[in-house]
Amino acid sequence: MRGQILIVEDEEILRESLVDFFRQENYLTLSAETLAAARQAMAHHNFDLMILDMKLPDGSGLDLLAEIADPQTCLVIVATAFPEVQTAVKALKLGAFDYINKPFDLDELQLLVDRAMDTRKLRGEVNTFRQREKQRNKRSWTRLEGGSIALKKLRQEVLLVAKADTTTTLILGESGVGKELVAEAIHYQSGRSEGPLLKINCAALPATLLENELFGHEKGAYTDANRQQKGLFELADNGTLFLDEVAEMEPGLQAKLLRVLEDMTVTRIGGQQPIHVDVRIVTATNRNLLDRINAGLFREDLFYRLNVFPIQVPPLREHPEDIPLLVNLFLKEFLLHNLDKRCEFSPAALECLKKHHWPGNVRELKNVIERATLLHAGGTIFPEDLTLVGCCSEAIVPTGEAMTLAEVEKKHILAVYQQSGHNKTNTADALGINRLTLRRKLKEYGAS
């Protein structure tokens, strides 16, 4: 069934022919010859479309149109005689989708109905998208909630930079701290929240593919360029573009990014014409960019363009008092999608989580919560149910000589790596870090 249509027409022959026609087109079609009958039908059905005659025995079609709570939900096509153009104009002002002059051709009416139904479908998709965006907005902001001074400061900085919606922002922090969530929060709290939010990981693609994704290309720019393609800078117009792992971008592409930041224009690959864009650039990295600059791997001039408003996201170990709140949040998210499961964390388990070092930060915490709820659904989760190497033990709280944070991190990562049978994918998942970060860490430890 393609949808529900109500035909409101007092001429019996025309009314019945329209009903037969649209039923053959696979629409559930009902009819009414008066305003009263139309009102009764609308009280019992949610119509997608109404074809409404303007002159009816008990009044004007305009009266019914004015009563419809949301003419965008039930689209209305008014049928009017040619001399009644002013009536059609009034109908459009009241929210009618379009009008058609009588007498009309059925093929002409069908085209109009098809266009109306396509519009209704598109509006539904847009509304669904907006609802999802609202949920993302709520999620990103909720994840930043907490009673610690660190998160309060972070929220204040997000709100401050969000108000200046053209300011370039650099988000700094270890892997897994939630840099992407901070980028989302900046977008949704800004004046660009109705615009697109697009994201790309600069470490995930080779330089040539990354350039194509960012800048797009003209038809014929290279062998497989069979059609023109817009890049993310253009697609994010009036919105926000989030460049994650920006420190991994190759120097040649860094120069092109710098030019975009300087004049807000892009040139597609194979193109000659600069294209103006209105987009906010938010970047993130877990690297020390000054070290990258000294090593000749990152442009100093680009650093200063990106570093207009830096935001440092604190590692989880610096605000352990927020862990119970995050546990509750992740538990709710998991149970929302697994309604048959019920579980809770014991005070001892929460204390264990608070004492853990969390080299994978919030991402690692989320993975631990999900794994624990999957394995122990329907009961209480205790410390021994948590897959934490050294949880509440001397591996995390040494009794001998004090260890530096780097030494604790190394000890934990190598322990998980050994526990997983030296499987890098499983180790990265358990730690809540990406494989590139794990590979770099193992190389530093001489364990790759």
Coordinates of C-alpha atoms in Angstrom, one line a residue:
M1 CA 0.0 0.0 0.0
R2 CA 1.5 3.3 -1.1
G3 CA -0.5 5.5 1.3
Q4 CA -4.0 6.7 2.3
I5 CA -5.9 9.3 0.2
L6 CA -9.2 11.0 1.0
I7 CA -11.2 12.3 -2.0
V8 CA -13.5 15.2 -0.9
E9 CA -15.7 15.9 -4.0
D10 CA -19.5 16.3 -4.3
E11 CA -19.7 15.3 -8.0
E12 CA -20.5 11.6 -7.8
I13 CA -19.1 10.5 -11.2
L14 CA -15.8 12.4 -10.7
R15 CA -15.5 11.2 -7.0
E16 CA -16.0 7.5 -7.9
S17 CA -13.7 7.7 -10.9
L18 CA -10.9 9.2 -8.7
V19 CA -11.5 6.5 -6.0
D20 CA -11.2 3.7 -8.6
F21 CA -8.2 5.3 -10.2
F22 CA -6.1 5.7 -7.1
R23 CA -7.2 2.2 -5.8
Q24 CA -5.7 0.8 -9.0
E25 CA -2.5 2.8 -8.2
N26 CA -2.4 0.8 -4.9
Y27 CA -3.6 3.6 -2.6
L28 CA -6.0 3.0 0.3
T29 CA -8.7 5.5 -1.0
L30 CA -11.8 6.8 0.8
S31 CA -14.2 9.4 -0.3
A32 CA -16.5 12.1 1.2
E33 CA -19.1 14.3 -0.6
T34 CA -19.5 16.9 2.2
L35 CA -17.4 18.6 4.8
A36 CA -19.2 16.8 7.5
A37 CA -18.4 13.4 5.9
A38 CA -14.8 14.4 5.4
R39 CA -14.5 15.4 9.1
Q40 CA -15.9 12.1 10.2
A41 CA -13.4 10.2 7.9
M42 CA -10.5 12.2 9.3
A43 CA -11.5 11.4 12.8
H44 CA -11.0 7.7 12.2
H45 CA -8.1 7.7 9.7
N46 CA -4.6 9.3 9.4
F47 CA -4.6 10.3 5.7
D48 CA -1.3 11.0 3.9
L49 CA -3.1 13.1 1.2
M50 CA -6.4 14.8 0.6
I51 CA -7.8 15.9 -2.8
L52 CA -10.2 18.7 -1.7
D53 CA -12.8 20.4 -3.8
M54 CA -13.3 24.0 -2.9
K55 CA -17.1 24.2 -3.4
L56 CA -19.1 21.6 -1.3
P57 CA -22.8 21.5 -0.4
D58 CA -22.2 22.4 3.3
G59 CA -19.5 25.0 2.9
S60 CA -16.1 25.9 1.4
G61 CA -13.1 23.6 1.3
L62 CA -11.1 26.4 2.8
D63 CA -13.0 25.9 6.1
L64 CA -11.8 22.3 6.3
L65 CA -8.3 23.2 5.3
A66 CA -8.2 25.8 8.1
E67 CA -9.2 23.0 10.6
I68 CA -6.4 20.7 9.7
A69 CA -3.9 20.8 12.6
D70 CA -0.9 20.2 10.5
P71 CA -1.3 20.5 6.7
Q72 CA 2.3 19.2 6.4
T73 CA 1.3 15.9 7.9
C74 CA -1.7 15.4 5.6
L75 CA -0.8 17.1 2.4
V76 CA -3.8 18.8 0.6
I77 CA -4.3 19.3 -3.1
V78 CA -7.1 21.7 -3.7
A79 CA -9.3 21.3 -6.9
T80 CA -10.8 24.6 -8.1
A81 CA -12.5 26.0 -11.2
F82 CA -10.2 28.2 -13.3
P83 CA -12.0 31.5 -12.4
E84 CA -11.3 30.9 -8.7
V85 CA -7.6 31.6 -8.7
Q86 CA -7.9 33.8 -5.6
T87 CA -9.4 30.9 -3.7
A88 CA -6.5 28.7 -4.7
V89 CA -4.1 31.4 -3.5
K90 CA -5.9 31.5 -0.1
A91 CA -5.7 27.7 0.1
L92 CA -1.9 27.8 -0.5
K93 CA -1.6 30.4 2.3
L94 CA -3.5 28.1 4.6
G95 CA -0.9 25.3 4.0
A96 CA -2.2 23.5 0.9
F97 CA 0.5 21.6 -1.0
D98 CA -0.7 22.7 -4.4
Y99 CA -3.8 23.2 -6.5
I100 CA -5.2 21.9 -9.8
N101 CA -7.7 23.5 -12.0
K102 CA -11.0 21.8 -13.0
P103 CA -11.5 20.1 -15.3
F104 CA -8.2 18.2 -15.0
D105 CA -6.5 15.3 -16.7
L106 CA -6.0 12.2 -14.5
D107 CA -2.4 11.9 -15.6
E108 CA -1.8 15.5 -14.6
L109 CA -3.3 14.8 -11.2
Q110 CA -1.3 11.6 -10.8
L111 CA 1.9 13.5 -11.3
L112 CA 0.9 16.0 -8.7
V113 CA 0.0 13.2 -6.2
D114 CA 3.3 11.4 -6.9
R115 CA 5.2 14.7 -6.2
A116 CA 3.2 15.3 -3.0
M117 CA 3.9 11.7 -1.7
D118 CA 7.6 12.1 -2.5
T119 CA 7.6 15.3 -0.6
R120 CA 5.9 13.7 2.3
K121 CA 8.4 10.9 2.4
L122 CA 11.3 13.3 2.2
R123 CA 9.9 15.4 5.1
G124 CA 9.5 12.2 7.1
E125 CA 13.2 11.3 6.5
V126 CA 14.2 14.9 7.4
N127 CA 12.2 14.7 10.7
T128 CA 13.8 11.3 11.5
F129 CA 17.2 12.7 10.8
R130 CA 16.5 15.7 13.1
Q131 CA 15.3 13.4 15.8
R132 CA 18.5 11.4 15.6
E133 CA 20.5 14.6 15.6
K134 CA 18.7 15.7 18.8
Q135 CA 19.5 12.3 20.4
R136 CA 23.2 12.7 19.4
N137 CA 23.1 16.2 20.9
K138 CA 21.7 14.9 24.1
R139 CA 24.2 12.0 24.2
S140 CA 27.3 14.1 23.6
W141 CA 26.3 16.7 26.2
T142 CA 25.2 14.0 28.8
R143 CA 28.6 12.3 28.4
L144 CA 30.3 15.5 29.4
E145 CA 28.2 15.8 32.6
G146 CA 29.9 15.2 35.9
G147 CA 30.6 16.7 39.3
S148 CA 34.4 16.9 38.9
I149 CA 36.2 20.3 38.4
A150 CA 37.8 18.9 35.3
L151 CA 34.4 18.2 33.5
K152 CA 32.9 21.4 34.7
K153 CA 35.8 23.3 33.2
L154 CA 35.4 21.3 30.0
R155 CA 31.7 22.1 29.7
Q156 CA 32.4 25.8 30.2
E157 CA 35.0 25.8 27.4
V158 CA 32.7 23.9 25.1
L159 CA 29.9 26.5 25.6
L160 CA 32.3 29.4 25.2
V161 CA 33.8 28.2 21.9
A162 CA 30.4 27.1 20.6
K163 CA 29.1 30.7 20.7
A164 CA 31.9 31.8 18.4
D165 CA 30.8 29.5 15.6
T166 CA 33.6 30.5 13.1
T167 CA 36.5 29.9 15.5
T168 CA 38.8 27.0 14.7
T169 CA 39.1 24.6 17.6
L170 CA 41.8 22.1 18.4
I171 CA 40.8 19.3 20.8
L172 CA 43.7 17.6 22.6
G173 CA 43.7 14.5 24.7
E174 CA 44.7 10.9 25.0
S175 CA 43.1 8.2 22.9
G176 CA 39.6 7.3 24.2
V177 CA 38.9 10.4 26.3
G178 CA 36.0 11.5 24.1
K179 CA 37.4 14.1 21.7
E180 CA 34.7 13.2 19.1
L181 CA 32.0 13.8 21.7
V182 CA 33.5 17.2 22.5
A183 CA 33.4 18.0 18.8
E184 CA 29.7 16.9 18.6
A185 CA 28.9 19.0 21.7
I186 CA 30.6 22.1 20.2
H187 CA 28.5 21.7 17.0
Y188 CA 25.2 21.1 18.7
Q189 CA 25.6 23.9 21.1
S190 CA 26.5 26.3 18.3
G191 CA 24.5 28.4 15.8
R192 CA 25.4 25.8 13.2
S193 CA 23.5 23.0 14.9
E194 CA 20.9 22.8 12.1
G195 CA 23.7 22.4 9.6
P196 CA 25.6 19.2 8.8
L197 CA 28.2 17.7 11.1
L198 CA 30.7 15.6 9.1
K199 CA 33.6 13.7 10.4
I200 CA 36.7 12.0 9.0
N201 CA 39.7 10.3 10.5
C202 CA 42.8 11.6 8.9
A203 CA 44.8 8.5 9.9
A204 CA 42.4 6.1 8.3
L205 CA 43.1 6.9 4.6
P206 CA 46.1 7.3 2.4
A207 CA 46.9 10.9 1.5
T208 CA 45.4 10.7 -2.1
L209 CA 42.1 9.3 -0.9
L210 CA 42.0 11.7 2.0
E211 CA 42.5 14.7 -0.3
N212 CA 39.7 13.4 -2.6
E213 CA 37.4 13.0 0.4
L214 CA 38.1 16.5 1.7
F215 CA 38.2 18.5 -1.6
G216 CA 36.2 16.3 -4.1
H217 CA 37.0 16.2 -7.8
E218 CA 35.9 17.2 -11.2
K219 CA 34.7 14.8 -13.8
G220 CA 37.8 13.4 -15.6
A221 CA 40.2 14.5 -12.9
Y222 CA 41.7 11.0 -13.0
T223 CA 41.0 7.6 -14.6
D224 CA 38.0 6.6 -12.5
A225 CA 36.5 10.1 -12.0
N226 CA 33.4 9.4 -14.1
R227 CA 31.4 12.2 -12.5
Q228 CA 31.9 15.3 -10.4
Q229 CA 32.0 14.8 -6.7
K230 CA 31.8 17.4 -3.9
G231 CA 34.3 17.1 -1.0
L232 CA 33.6 17.2 2.7
F233 CA 34.4 20.9 2.9
E234 CA 31.6 21.7 0.5
L235 CA 29.2 19.1 1.9
A236 CA 29.7 20.6 5.4
D237 CA 28.7 24.1 4.2
N238 CA 26.9 26.0 7.0
G239 CA 27.9 23.3 9.4
T240 CA 30.9 21.7 11.0
L241 CA 33.7 19.5 9.7
F242 CA 35.6 17.4 12.3
L243 CA 39.1 16.3 11.3
D244 CA 40.2 13.6 13.8
E245 CA 43.8 12.6 14.1
V246 CA 44.9 15.7 12.2
A247 CA 48.5 15.2 13.2
E248 CA 48.7 12.2 10.9
M249 CA 47.9 14.3 7.8
E250 CA 50.8 14.4 5.3
P251 CA 52.7 17.8 4.9
G252 CA 51.4 18.3 1.3
L253 CA 47.8 18.1 2.5
Q254 CA 48.5 20.2 5.5
A255 CA 49.4 23.0 3.1
K256 CA 46.1 22.7 1.4
L257 CA 44.2 22.7 4.7
L258 CA 46.1 25.9 5.7
R259 CA 44.9 27.6 2.5
V260 CA 41.3 26.6 3.3
L261 CA 41.6 28.1 6.7
E262 CA 43.1 31.3 5.4
D263 CA 40.5 32.2 2.7
M264 CA 37.7 29.7 3.2
T265 CA 37.8 28.5 -0.4
V266 CA 38.5 25.0 -1.8
T267 CA 39.4 23.8 -5.3
R268 CA 38.3 20.4 -6.4
I269 CA 40.9 18.0 -7.7
G270 CA 41.1 18.7 -11.5
G271 CA 39.3 22.0 -11.1
Q272 CA 40.4 25.6 -11.6
Q273 CA 37.6 27.5 -9.9
P274 CA 37.9 28.3 -6.2
I275 CA 34.6 27.5 -4.3
H276 CA 33.7 29.5 -1.2
V277 CA 32.6 27.5 1.8
D278 CA 31.2 28.5 5.1
V279 CA 32.3 25.7 7.5
R280 CA 33.7 25.5 11.0
I281 CA 36.8 23.4 11.3
V282 CA 37.2 21.4 14.5
T283 CA 40.3 19.2 14.7
A284 CA 41.6 16.7 17.2
T285 CA 44.8 14.7 18.0
N286 CA 46.3 12.6 20.8
R287 CA 49.8 13.7 19.7
N288 CA 52.0 16.4 21.0
L289 CA 52.0 18.8 18.0
L290 CA 55.0 20.8 19.2
D291 CA 57.0 17.5 19.1
R292 CA 55.7 16.8 15.6
I293 CA 56.7 20.3 14.5
N294 CA 60.3 19.9 15.9
A295 CA 60.5 16.5 14.1
G296 CA 59.5 18.2 10.8
L297 CA 56.2 16.3 10.6
F298 CA 53.7 19.1 11.2
R299 CA 53.6 22.6 9.8
E300 CA 54.1 25.3 12.5
D301 CA 52.0 27.8 10.6
L302 CA 49.1 25.3 10.4
F303 CA 49.5 24.6 14.1
Y304 CA 48.9 28.3 15.0
R305 CA 45.9 28.4 12.7
L306 CA 44.3 25.4 14.3
N307 CA 45.3 26.3 17.9
V308 CA 43.0 29.4 18.0
F309 CA 41.0 27.8 20.8
P310 CA 42.6 24.6 22.2
I311 CA 40.5 22.4 24.5
Q312 CA 42.3 19.8 26.6
V313 CA 40.1 16.8 27.4
P314 CA 41.2 15.3 30.7
P315 CA 42.1 11.6 30.9
L316 CA 39.7 9.5 33.0
R317 CA 42.2 8.8 35.7
E318 CA 42.2 12.6 36.5
H319 CA 38.5 12.6 37.4
P320 CA 37.7 9.1 38.8
E321 CA 34.8 10.7 40.8
D322 CA 32.8 10.8 37.6
I323 CA 33.2 7.1 36.9
P324 CA 29.9 6.0 38.8
L325 CA 28.0 8.6 36.7
L326 CA 29.5 7.3 33.5
V327 CA 28.9 3.7 34.5
N328 CA 25.2 4.5 35.1
L329 CA 25.0 6.2 31.7
F330 CA 26.6 3.4 29.8
L331 CA 24.5 0.9 31.6
K332 CA 21.3 2.7 30.6
E333 CA 22.4 2.9 27.0
F334 CA 23.2 -0.8 26.9
L335 CA 19.9 -1.9 28.6
L336 CA 17.9 0.4 26.3
H337 CA 19.0 -1.8 23.4
N338 CA 18.8 -5.0 25.4
L339 CA 15.5 -4.8 27.2
D340 CA 15.6 -8.5 28.3
K341 CA 18.7 -7.8 30.5
R342 CA 18.8 -6.4 34.0
C343 CA 21.9 -5.9 36.1
E344 CA 23.7 -3.5 38.5
F345 CA 27.2 -2.8 39.7
S346 CA 28.0 -3.5 43.3
P347 CA 29.7 -0.7 45.4
A348 CA 32.8 -2.9 45.4
A349 CA 32.8 -3.1 41.6
L350 CA 32.4 0.7 41.3
E351 CA 35.3 1.2 43.7
C352 CA 37.4 -1.1 41.7
L353 CA 36.5 0.8 38.5
K354 CA 37.5 4.1 40.3
K355 CA 40.9 2.7 41.2
H356 CA 41.7 1.4 37.7
H357 CA 44.3 3.4 35.7
W358 CA 42.3 3.4 32.5
P359 CA 44.9 3.8 29.7
G360 CA 42.1 3.5 27.2
N361 CA 40.1 6.2 29.1
V362 CA 36.3 6.5 28.6
R363 CA 36.3 4.2 25.6
E364 CA 37.9 1.4 27.6
L365 CA 35.4 2.0 30.5
K366 CA 32.4 1.7 28.1
N367 CA 33.8 -1.5 26.7
V368 CA 34.3 -2.9 30.2
I369 CA 30.7 -2.0 31.1
E370 CA 29.3 -3.6 28.0
R371 CA 31.3 -6.8 28.4
A372 CA 30.3 -7.1 32.0
T373 CA 26.6 -6.6 31.4
L374 CA 26.7 -9.1 28.5
L375 CA 28.4 -11.8 30.6
H376 CA 26.5 -11.2 33.9
A377 CA 23.1 -9.9 32.8
G378 CA 20.3 -10.4 35.4
G379 CA 22.3 -10.0 38.5
T380 CA 24.8 -7.9 40.4
I381 CA 28.3 -7.4 39.0
F382 CA 31.2 -7.8 41.4
P383 CA 34.9 -6.9 41.1
E384 CA 35.8 -10.5 40.0
D385 CA 33.3 -10.1 37.1
L386 CA 35.2 -7.2 35.6
T387 CA 37.8 -8.0 32.9
L388 CA 40.4 -5.6 34.3
V389 CA 44.0 -6.6 34.5
G390 CA 45.2 -5.8 38.0
C391 CA 41.8 -4.6 39.2
C392 CA 42.2 -3.6 42.8
S393 CA 45.5 -5.4 42.9
E394 CA 49.1 -4.6 43.2
A395 CA 49.4 -4.4 39.4
I396 CA 47.5 -1.1 39.6
V397 CA 48.3 0.0 43.2
P398 CA 51.9 -1.1 43.7
T399 CA 53.2 -1.6 47.2
G400 CA 56.8 -1.3 46.3
E401 CA 58.7 1.5 44.6
A402 CA 56.4 4.2 43.1
M403 CA 55.8 3.9 39.4
T404 CA 55.3 6.7 36.9
L405 CA 52.0 6.9 35.0
A406 CA 53.9 5.9 31.8
E407 CA 55.2 2.8 33.6
V408 CA 51.8 1.8 34.9
E409 CA 50.4 2.3 31.4
K410 CA 53.1 0.2 29.9
K411 CA 52.6 -2.6 32.5
H412 CA 48.9 -2.6 31.9
I413 CA 49.0 -2.6 28.1
L414 CA 51.6 -5.4 28.0
A415 CA 49.6 -7.5 30.5
V416 CA 46.5 -7.2 28.3
Y417 CA 48.5 -7.9 25.2
Q418 CA 49.9 -11.1 26.8
Q419 CA 46.4 -12.1 28.1
S420 CA 44.9 -11.8 24.6
G421 CA 47.6 -14.2 23.2
H422 CA 49.3 -11.3 21.5
N423 CA 46.2 -10.5 19.4
K424 CA 46.4 -6.8 18.5
T425 CA 42.7 -6.5 17.6
N426 CA 41.5 -8.1 20.8
T427 CA 44.0 -6.1 22.8
A428 CA 42.9 -2.8 21.2
D429 CA 39.2 -3.6 21.9
A430 CA 39.9 -4.6 25.5
L431 CA 41.8 -1.4 26.1
G432 CA 39.4 0.8 24.2
I433 CA 42.1 2.3 21.9
N434 CA 42.5 2.1 18.1
R435 CA 44.9 -0.3 16.5
L436 CA 47.2 2.4 15.3
T437 CA 47.7 3.7 18.8
L438 CA 48.3 0.2 20.1
R439 CA 50.8 -0.5 17.4
R440 CA 52.7 2.7 18.2
K441 CA 52.7 1.8 21.9
L442 CA 53.9 -1.7 21.4
K443 CA 56.7 -0.4 19.1
E444 CA 57.8 2.0 21.9
Y445 CA 57.9 -1.0 24.3
G446 CA 59.8 -3.2 21.9
A447 CA 56.9 -5.7 21.8
S448 CA 55.6 -5.3 18.3

